Amino acid sequence: MRILILLIPLIACTRNDPNHLGNPLTWPIQAVGTGISNTVYNNRRGKVSRFVKQNFAQIKIEIEKGGGPVLFQSMDLARVAKLKRTKLIDELASNPDLYSGSDTEPLVVALMVHGD
C-alpha cells in the first residue's frame, strides 16, 4: 500500500500536460545541468570582469571612438556575436552613465547581457 501511495505523485507527473515543475524523475539531471551551466557562465563572467577592470580606461576611449581592439576583445570574452556589436557600441555610446564613473560592473553587465 505504501508503494502505491508513493507512486501516485510520480504517475501524475508523467502526463503530457505541461507544468512548471516538469517530471520529478528528471530533477536530479536538471540540477546537475543547471549547476554546470552556472559554473560555465560564472567563469566567463569572471574573465570579462577582470579584463574590463584591467582595461577600463582604454575601453571607455574605444566606446567613444566607435570600436577598437580592446573593446572587441572584451566582447569576444563575453561572446557578443559580431552582428550585435555595432548595436551594442551605439547603445554604450548613447548611455555614457554606464561607464563614466569608476564602477566597471554596469559595463560588465551590459556585455554579458548581449553575449551568448
Short mmCIF file of C-alpha atoms in Angstrom, two decimals:
data_model
loop_
_atom_site.label_atom_id
_atom_site.label_comp_id
_atom_site.label_asym_id
_atom_site.label_seq_id
_atom_site.Cartn_x
_atom_site.Cartn_y
_atom_site.Cartn_z
CA MET A 1 0.00 0.00 0.00
CA ARG A 2 2.84 2.44 0.80
CA ILE A 3 4.37 1.90 -2.61
CA LEU A 4 1.08 2.75 -4.28
CA ILE A 5 0.83 5.97 -2.28
CA LEU A 6 4.38 6.90 -3.26
CA LEU A 7 3.80 6.11 -6.94
CA ILE A 8 0.65 8.22 -7.34
CA PRO A 9 2.52 11.59 -7.47
CA LEU A 10 5.01 10.18 -9.96
CA ILE A 11 2.28 8.78 -12.18
CA ALA A 12 0.51 12.13 -12.09
CA CYS A 13 3.67 13.82 -13.34
CA THR A 14 4.08 11.53 -16.34
CA ARG A 15 1.16 13.02 -18.20
CA ASN A 16 1.92 15.01 -21.32
CA ASP A 17 0.34 18.16 -19.97
CA PRO A 18 2.94 20.92 -19.47
CA ASN A 19 3.64 22.18 -16.00
CA HIS A 20 6.22 24.47 -14.47
CA LEU A 21 8.00 21.77 -12.48
CA GLY A 22 8.47 19.08 -15.07
CA ASN A 23 8.81 15.42 -14.23
CA PRO A 24 10.32 14.87 -10.76
CA LEU A 25 12.29 11.93 -12.10
CA THR A 26 14.36 14.35 -14.22
CA TRP A 27 15.03 16.87 -11.42
CA PRO A 28 18.44 15.42 -10.45
CA ILE A 29 19.61 15.59 -14.07
CA GLN A 30 18.28 19.12 -14.44
CA ALA A 31 20.04 20.16 -11.23
CA VAL A 32 23.38 18.87 -12.49
CA GLY A 33 22.86 20.57 -15.86
CA THR A 34 21.95 23.85 -14.19
CA GLY A 35 24.99 23.63 -11.91
CA ILE A 36 27.32 23.06 -14.85
CA SER A 37 25.70 25.86 -16.85
CA ASN A 38 26.01 28.29 -13.92
CA THR A 39 29.66 27.36 -13.40
CA VAL A 40 30.47 27.98 -17.06
CA TYR A 41 28.63 31.32 -17.02
CA ASN A 42 30.28 32.47 -13.78
CA ASN A 43 33.70 31.54 -15.13
CA ARG A 44 33.13 33.55 -18.33
CA ARG A 45 31.70 36.49 -16.35
CA GLY A 46 34.75 36.49 -14.10
CA LYS A 47 37.07 36.66 -17.10
CA VAL A 48 35.07 39.54 -18.59
CA SER A 49 35.03 41.38 -15.26
CA ARG A 50 38.79 41.06 -14.75
CA PHE A 51 39.51 42.14 -18.33
CA VAL A 52 37.20 45.17 -18.11
CA LYS A 53 38.76 46.24 -14.77
CA GLN A 54 42.28 45.97 -16.20
CA ASN A 55 41.41 47.86 -19.41
CA PHE A 56 38.60 50.16 -18.30
CA ALA A 57 40.19 53.44 -19.39
CA GLN A 58 41.01 52.13 -22.87
CA ILE A 59 37.58 50.54 -23.29
CA LYS A 60 35.92 53.88 -22.49
CA ILE A 61 38.02 55.59 -25.16
CA GLU A 62 37.17 52.90 -27.71
CA ILE A 63 33.44 53.14 -26.97
CA GLU A 64 33.59 56.87 -27.73
CA LYS A 65 35.53 56.14 -30.95
CA GLY A 66 33.01 53.52 -32.06
CA GLY A 67 35.22 50.48 -31.51
CA GLY A 68 38.74 49.24 -31.09
CA PRO A 69 40.77 46.11 -30.35
CA VAL A 70 40.42 46.17 -26.56
CA LEU A 71 36.67 46.75 -26.71
CA PHE A 72 36.35 43.97 -29.27
CA GLN A 73 38.42 41.66 -27.08
CA SER A 74 36.05 42.31 -24.17
CA MET A 75 33.16 41.46 -26.49
CA ASP A 76 34.95 38.27 -27.54
CA LEU A 77 35.29 37.24 -23.90
CA ALA A 78 31.59 37.96 -23.30
CA ARG A 79 30.75 36.08 -26.53
CA VAL A 80 28.89 39.01 -28.09
CA ALA A 81 28.00 37.99 -31.64
CA LYS A 82 29.67 40.04 -34.35
CA LEU A 83 26.27 41.02 -35.76
CA LYS A 84 25.26 42.55 -32.39
CA ARG A 85 28.43 44.54 -31.76
CA THR A 86 27.61 47.71 -33.70
CA LYS A 87 24.25 47.99 -31.94
CA LEU A 88 25.89 47.41 -28.55
CA ILE A 89 28.58 50.03 -29.19
CA ASP A 90 25.86 52.50 -30.21
CA GLU A 91 23.92 51.73 -27.03
CA LEU A 92 27.01 52.16 -24.87
CA ALA A 93 27.97 55.41 -26.59
CA SER A 94 24.46 56.80 -26.11
CA ASN A 95 24.48 55.85 -22.39
CA PRO A 96 27.81 57.12 -21.05
CA ASP A 97 26.50 56.91 -17.48
CA LEU A 98 27.03 53.13 -17.75
CA TYR A 99 30.78 53.54 -17.81
CA SER A 100 31.57 57.15 -16.94
CA GLY A 101 32.43 56.51 -13.29
CA SER A 102 34.93 54.12 -11.81
CA ASP A 103 32.48 51.24 -11.33
CA THR A 104 33.06 48.64 -14.04
CA GLU A 105 30.07 46.49 -13.08
CA PRO A 106 27.44 48.20 -15.29
CA LEU A 107 29.66 47.73 -18.34
CA VAL A 108 30.31 44.08 -17.45
CA VAL A 109 26.56 43.52 -17.11
CA ALA A 110 25.90 45.19 -20.47
CA LEU A 111 28.50 42.97 -22.16
CA MET A 112 27.19 39.78 -20.55
CA VAL A 113 23.56 40.58 -21.37
CA HIS A 114 24.46 40.91 -25.04
CA GLY A 115 26.64 37.80 -25.03
CA ASP A 116 25.51 34.33 -25.98
#
